[in-house]
Amino acid sequence: MSAAKPSATIRYTAMRLSIFVGCFVVAAIAVNLGLVPSGAGGSNLVWVILFALVLSAPLSYVLLRKQRDEMSEQIVSSVDRAKARLEANRTREDGVTP
């Protein structure tokens, strides 16, 4: 991972959050205009949040496939490096006798 390139996980999370916020705004407008039924009593905010989650999940799945793959590759690479360091340390410790 280079210093100039932001973390793929941070980029994916920011994009996912942006999609959710966009869906939240669309859901709130749709509820206020009566295009979608509103929540019962004081549950309107909860209803809009749940509606936005339902809208944003498939959109994120389809639109962020490339970013999700980059994040996965970055995580696998980090885990592989950590395993290699652990193995190198274990080998070094096994070779040293008191």
Backbone as a chain_set.jsonl record, in Angstrom:
{"seq": "MSAAKPSATIRYTAMRLSIFVGCFVVAAIAVNLGLVPSGAGGSNLVWVILFALVLSAPLSYVLLRKQRDEMSEQIVSSVDRAKARLEANRTREDGVTP", "coords": {"N": [[0.846, -1.175, 0.0], [0.683, 2.109, -0.957], [1.707, 5.366, 0.239], [0.397, 7.509, -0.909], [-2.0, 6.546, -1.919], [-5.263, 6.208, -0.755], [-6.626, 4.161, 1.861], [-8.238, 1.216, 0.809], [-10.358, 0.195, 2.23], [-11.292, 2.386, 3.701], [-12.067, 4.043, 1.598], [-14.08, 2.442, 0.376], [-15.92, 2.283, 2.505], [-16.606, 4.986, 2.838], [-17.819, 5.493, 0.365], [-19.937, 3.707, 0.498], [-21.335, 4.767, 2.675], [-22.021, 7.22, 1.553], [-23.798, 6.427, -0.467], [-25.827, 5.38, 1.166], [-26.636, 7.742, 2.53], [-27.588, 9.256, 0.386], [-29.746, 7.614, -0.401], [-31.221, 7.804, 1.933], [-31.997, 10.504, 1.888], [-33.572, 10.493, -0.451], [-35.544, 8.657, 0.355], [-36.66, 10.033, 2.547], [-37.734, 12.268, 1.271], [-39.568, 10.998, -0.424], [-41.314, 9.882, 1.476], [-42.264, 12.214, 2.728], [-43.58, 13.431, 0.592], [-45.615, 11.699, 0.255], [-45.4, 9.567, -1.446], [-44.523, 7.167, -0.567], [-45.695, 5.154, 2.074], [-45.909, 6.581, 5.37], [-44.305, 6.13, 8.606], [-45.894, 4.682, 11.522], [-47.25, 6.717, 14.013], [-44.705, 7.973, 16.083], [-42.677, 6.727, 14.707], [-41.609, 7.421, 12.289], [-38.982, 8.347, 11.546], [-37.45, 6.056, 12.064], [-38.644, 4.34, 10.215], [-37.92, 5.608, 7.787], [-35.133, 5.36, 7.906], [-34.848, 2.529, 7.863], [-36.029, 2.028, 5.368], [-34.223, 3.391, 3.713], [-31.935, 1.822, 4.179], [-32.766, -0.597, 3.013], [-32.989, 0.221, 0.374], [-30.345, 1.076, -0.185], [-28.64, -1.141, 0.152], [-28.777, -3.152, -2.058], [-27.986, -1.419, -4.118], [-25.395, -0.644, -3.328], [-24.175, -3.132, -3.425], [-24.151, -3.697, -6.157], [-23.046, -1.345, -7.366], [-20.604, -0.908, -6.077], [-18.839, -2.976, -6.547], [-16.225, -3.146, -7.663], [-14.709, -1.608, -5.843], [-15.134, -3.103, -3.532], [-13.826, -5.471, -4.209], [-11.191, -4.487, -4.433], [-10.775, -3.746, -1.763], [-10.936, -6.233, -0.536], [-8.697, -7.532, -1.678], [-6.679, -5.928, -0.603], [-6.967, -6.454, 2.134], [-6.44, -9.217, 2.216], [-3.783, -9.161, 1.354], [-2.603, -7.754, 3.482], [-3.052, -9.553, 5.596], [-1.571, -11.743, 4.679], [1.028, -10.628, 4.746], [1.268, -10.215, 7.506], [1.152, -12.855, 8.426], [3.512, -13.831, 7.262], [5.436, -12.294, 8.608], [4.986, -13.229, 11.213], [5.675, -15.919, 10.92], [8.373, -15.599, 10.217], [9.365, -14.489, 12.579], [8.834, -16.607, 14.324], [10.492, -18.582, 13.244], [12.973, -17.396, 13.605], [13.049, -17.284, 16.428], [13.017, -19.993, 17.04], [15.497, -20.767, 16.111], [17.35, -19.673, 17.858], [19.335, -20.452, 20.619], [19.421, -20.769, 24.16]], "CA": [[0.0, 0.0, 0.0], [1.48, 3.319, -1.017], [1.24, 6.431, 1.129], [-0.455, 8.427, -1.653], [-3.288, 5.927, -2.185], [-6.001, 6.004, 0.487], [-6.992, 2.789, 2.165], [-9.401, 0.737, 0.06], [-11.445, 0.02, 3.191], [-11.845, 3.715, 3.987], [-12.732, 4.497, 0.374], [-15.307, 1.665, 0.231], [-16.846, 2.677, 3.561], [-17.093, 6.335, 2.522], [-18.732, 5.389, -0.764], [-21.133, 3.02, 0.99], [-22.051, 5.742, 3.485], [-22.591, 8.205, 0.627], [-24.974, 5.817, -1.092], [-26.873, 5.334, 2.185], [-27.142, 9.102, 2.765], [-28.406, 9.587, -0.784], [-30.997, 6.859, -0.297], [-31.961, 8.367, 3.062], [-32.616, 11.747, 1.411], [-34.637, 10.111, -1.384], [-36.614, 8.041, 1.135], [-37.319, 11.078, 3.338], [-38.539, 13.07, 0.346], [-40.682, 10.158, -0.863], [-42.269, 9.772, 2.584], [-42.891, 13.524, 2.933], [-44.487, 13.711, -0.522], [-46.692, 10.717, 0.27], [-45.177, 8.53, -2.453], [-44.307, 5.953, 0.215], [-46.395, 5.358, 3.35], [-45.078, 7.006, 6.5], [-44.344, 5.267, 9.782], [-46.994, 4.909, 12.454], [-46.918, 7.509, 15.197], [-43.387, 8.599, 16.1], [-41.681, 5.825, 14.12], [-41.312, 7.831, 10.92], [-37.54, 8.373, 11.327], [-37.006, 4.656, 11.999], [-39.124, 3.824, 8.944], [-37.107, 6.183, 6.718], [-33.807, 4.731, 8.001], [-34.972, 1.151, 7.366], [-36.289, 2.112, 3.929], [-32.953, 3.767, 3.091], [-31.067, 0.632, 4.228], [-33.243, -1.559, 2.013], [-32.64, 0.764, -0.951], [-28.903, 1.23, -0.398], [-27.92, -2.421, 0.152], [-28.533, -3.688, -3.413], [-27.224, -0.442, -4.901], [-23.991, -0.78, -2.934], [-23.685, -4.426, -3.904], [-23.916, -3.617, -7.602], [-22.217, -0.207, -7.766], [-19.294, -0.88, -5.418], [-18.173, -4.269, -6.721], [-14.793, -2.927, -7.89], [-14.123, -1.15, -4.583], [-15.177, -4.227, -2.593], [-12.745, -6.381, -4.611], [-9.924, -3.856, -4.043], [-10.676, -3.836, -0.311], [-10.654, -7.63, -0.226], [-7.295, -7.789, -2.036], [-5.84, -5.229, 0.368], [-7.046, -7.182, 3.408], [-5.719, -10.477, 2.034], [-2.365, -8.822, 1.311], [-2.189, -7.417, 4.854], [-3.039, -10.791, 6.387], [-0.424, -12.524, 4.214], [2.243, -10.013, 5.291], [1.306, -10.484, 8.95], [1.506, -14.277, 8.574], [4.928, -13.983, 6.911], [6.21, -11.746, 9.73], [4.839, -14.15, 12.332], [6.484, -17.104, 10.614], [9.785, -15.204, 10.307], [9.678, -14.363, 14.005], [8.817, -17.949, 14.911], [11.698, -19.256, 12.762], [14.105, -16.751, 14.281], [13.03, -17.696, 17.827], [13.379, -21.408, 17.107], [16.907, -20.923, 15.804], [18.178, -19.115, 18.941], [19.376, -21.329, 21.796], [19.93, -20.027, 25.336]], "C": [[0.885, 1.23, 0.0], [0.864, 4.403, -0.144], [0.268, 7.366, 0.411], [-1.857, 7.864, -1.87], [-4.034, 5.7, -0.869], [-6.381, 4.534, 0.654], [-8.255, 2.399, 1.396], [-10.597, 0.559, 0.987], [-12.104, 1.359, 3.507], [-12.614, 4.233, 2.779], [-14.059, 3.763, 0.184], [-16.35, 2.103, 1.259], [-17.438, 4.06, 3.291], [-18.098, 6.296, 1.375], [-20.043, 4.716, -0.346], [-21.99, 3.966, 1.819], [-22.706, 6.8, 2.6], [-23.846, 7.668, -0.058], [-26.121, 5.753, -0.093], [-27.476, 6.718, 2.411], [-28.02, 9.544, 1.595], [-29.752, 8.883, -0.748], [-31.858, 7.377, 0.846], [-32.692, 9.639, 2.63], [-33.782, 11.426, 0.482], [-35.816, 9.508, -0.618], [-37.371, 9.088, 1.945], [-38.22, 11.94, 2.453], [-39.767, 12.277, -0.101], [-41.742, 10.022, 0.226], [-42.996, 11.099, 2.78], [-43.859, 13.894, 1.813], [-45.649, 12.719, -0.582], [-46.544, 9.639, -0.788], [-44.994, 7.161, -1.807], [-45.022, 6.173, 1.546], [-45.431, 5.752, 4.466], [-45.226, 6.025, 7.648], [-45.497, 5.634, 10.693], [-46.504, 5.701, 13.654], [-45.571, 8.192, 15.078], [-42.31, 7.759, 15.444], [-41.248, 6.236, 12.72], [-39.818, 7.834, 10.624], [-36.985, 6.95, 11.201], [-37.42, 4.049, 10.662], [-38.259, 4.324, 7.784], [-35.71, 5.558, 6.723], [-33.853, 3.304, 7.456], [-35.196, 1.123, 5.855], [-35.007, 2.457, 3.172], [-31.974, 2.595, 3.095], [-31.456, -0.381, 3.159], [-32.906, -1.073, 0.602], [-31.133, 0.738, -1.206], [-28.15, -0.094, -0.487], [-27.717, -2.987, -1.259], [-27.762, -2.718, -4.303], [-25.737, -0.549, -4.598], [-23.393, -2.065, -3.478], [-23.315, -4.358, -5.384], [-22.886, -2.536, -7.948], [-20.803, -0.245, -7.199], [-18.528, -2.193, -5.537], [-16.659, -4.11, -6.853], [-14.105, -2.525, -6.584], [-14.094, -2.269, -3.541], [-14.075, -5.235, -2.916], [-11.381, -5.814, -4.234], [-9.707, -3.964, -2.537], [-10.313, -5.261, 0.103], [-9.199, -7.978, -0.528], [-6.346, -7.141, -1.03], [-5.821, -5.967, 1.709], [-6.271, -8.492, 3.318], [-4.213, -10.222, 2.03], [-1.836, -8.506, 2.71], [-2.095, -8.663, 5.731], [-1.848, -11.655, 5.98], [0.897, -11.965, 4.744], [2.375, -10.294, 6.787], [1.685, -11.94, 9.213], [2.987, -14.493, 8.287], [5.813, -13.449, 8.036], [6.156, -12.676, 10.939], [5.7, -15.391, 12.12], [7.971, -16.788, 10.706], [10.208, -15.071, 11.764], [9.747, -15.728, 14.678], [10.081, -18.711, 14.51], [12.936, -18.702, 13.464], [14.186, -17.191, 15.748], [13.441, -19.152, 17.981], [14.853, -21.644, 16.884], [17.823, -20.452, 16.921], [18.134, -20.08, 20.126], [19.955, -20.547, 22.974], [21.259, -20.489, 25.812]], "O": [[1.747, 1.377, 0.867], [-0.325, 4.372, 0.173], [-0.598, 7.959, 1.054], [-2.811, 8.632, -1.992], [-3.497, 5.066, 0.039], [-6.441, 3.778, -0.316], [-9.22, 3.161, 1.341], [-11.736, 0.753, 0.564], [-13.33, 1.454, 3.573], [-13.697, 4.801, 2.927], [-15.066, 4.394, -0.137], [-17.522, 2.274, 0.925], [-18.633, 4.278, 3.493], [-19.114, 6.989, 1.413], [-21.122, 5.113, -0.787], [-23.214, 3.977, 1.694], [-23.827, 7.227, 2.873], [-24.836, 8.384, -0.206], [-27.265, 6.036, -0.448], [-28.697, 6.855, 2.478], [-29.077, 10.14, 1.8], [-30.782, 9.492, -1.033], [-33.084, 7.391, 0.745], [-33.861, 9.831, 2.961], [-34.857, 12.013, 0.607], [-36.968, 9.82, -0.917], [-38.598, 9.037, 2.023], [-39.331, 12.296, 2.845], [-40.873, 12.815, -0.153], [-42.938, 10.043, -0.067], [-44.211, 11.115, 2.976], [-44.846, 14.591, 2.051], [-46.567, 12.887, -1.385], [-47.477, 8.866, -1.009], [-45.273, 6.13, -2.419], [-44.961, 7.272, 2.097], [-44.282, 5.309, 4.496], [-46.139, 5.199, 7.669], [-46.014, 6.75, 10.646], [-45.466, 5.387, 14.237], [-45.308, 8.902, 14.107], [-41.127, 8.054, 15.609], [-40.58, 5.463, 12.034], [-39.409, 7.372, 9.558], [-36.154, 6.676, 10.336], [-36.641, 3.325, 10.042], [-37.906, 3.548, 6.896], [-35.163, 5.259, 5.662], [-32.989, 2.913, 6.671], [-34.622, 0.293, 5.151], [-34.732, 1.887, 2.117], [-31.256, 2.392, 2.116], [-30.599, -0.952, 2.485], [-32.573, -1.879, -0.267], [-30.694, 0.418, -2.31], [-27.112, -0.159, -1.146], [-26.579, -3.279, -1.628], [-26.974, -3.143, -5.149], [-24.913, -0.545, -5.512], [-22.25, -2.088, -3.935], [-22.291, -4.897, -5.804], [-21.965, -2.779, -8.727], [-19.891, 0.333, -7.79], [-17.662, -2.485, -4.712], [-15.898, -4.851, -6.229], [-13.038, -3.045, -6.258], [-13.148, -2.372, -2.761], [-13.458, -5.792, -2.008], [-10.508, -6.549, -3.773], [-8.597, -4.24, -2.082], [-9.482, -5.465, 0.988], [-8.54, -8.642, 0.271], [-5.334, -7.73, -0.652], [-4.771, -6.087, 2.34], [-5.528, -8.84, 4.236], [-3.453, -10.98, 2.633], [-0.745, -8.943, 3.077], [-1.159, -8.804, 6.518], [-1.185, -12.237, 6.838], [1.78, -12.723, 5.145], [3.469, -10.578, 7.275], [2.459, -12.223, 10.128], [3.648, -15.255, 8.991], [6.819, -14.067, 8.382], [7.167, -12.886, 11.61], [6.373, -15.853, 13.041], [8.749, -17.599, 11.21], [11.3, -15.501, 12.135], [10.622, -15.972, 15.509], [10.676, -19.404, 15.335], [13.828, -19.451, 13.864], [15.279, -17.444, 16.255], [14.131, -19.51, 18.936], [15.413, -22.611, 17.402], [18.999, -20.815, 16.921], [17.061, -20.477, 20.582], [20.878, -19.751, 22.798], [21.788, -19.949, 26.784]]}, "num_chains": 1, "name": "protein.A"}
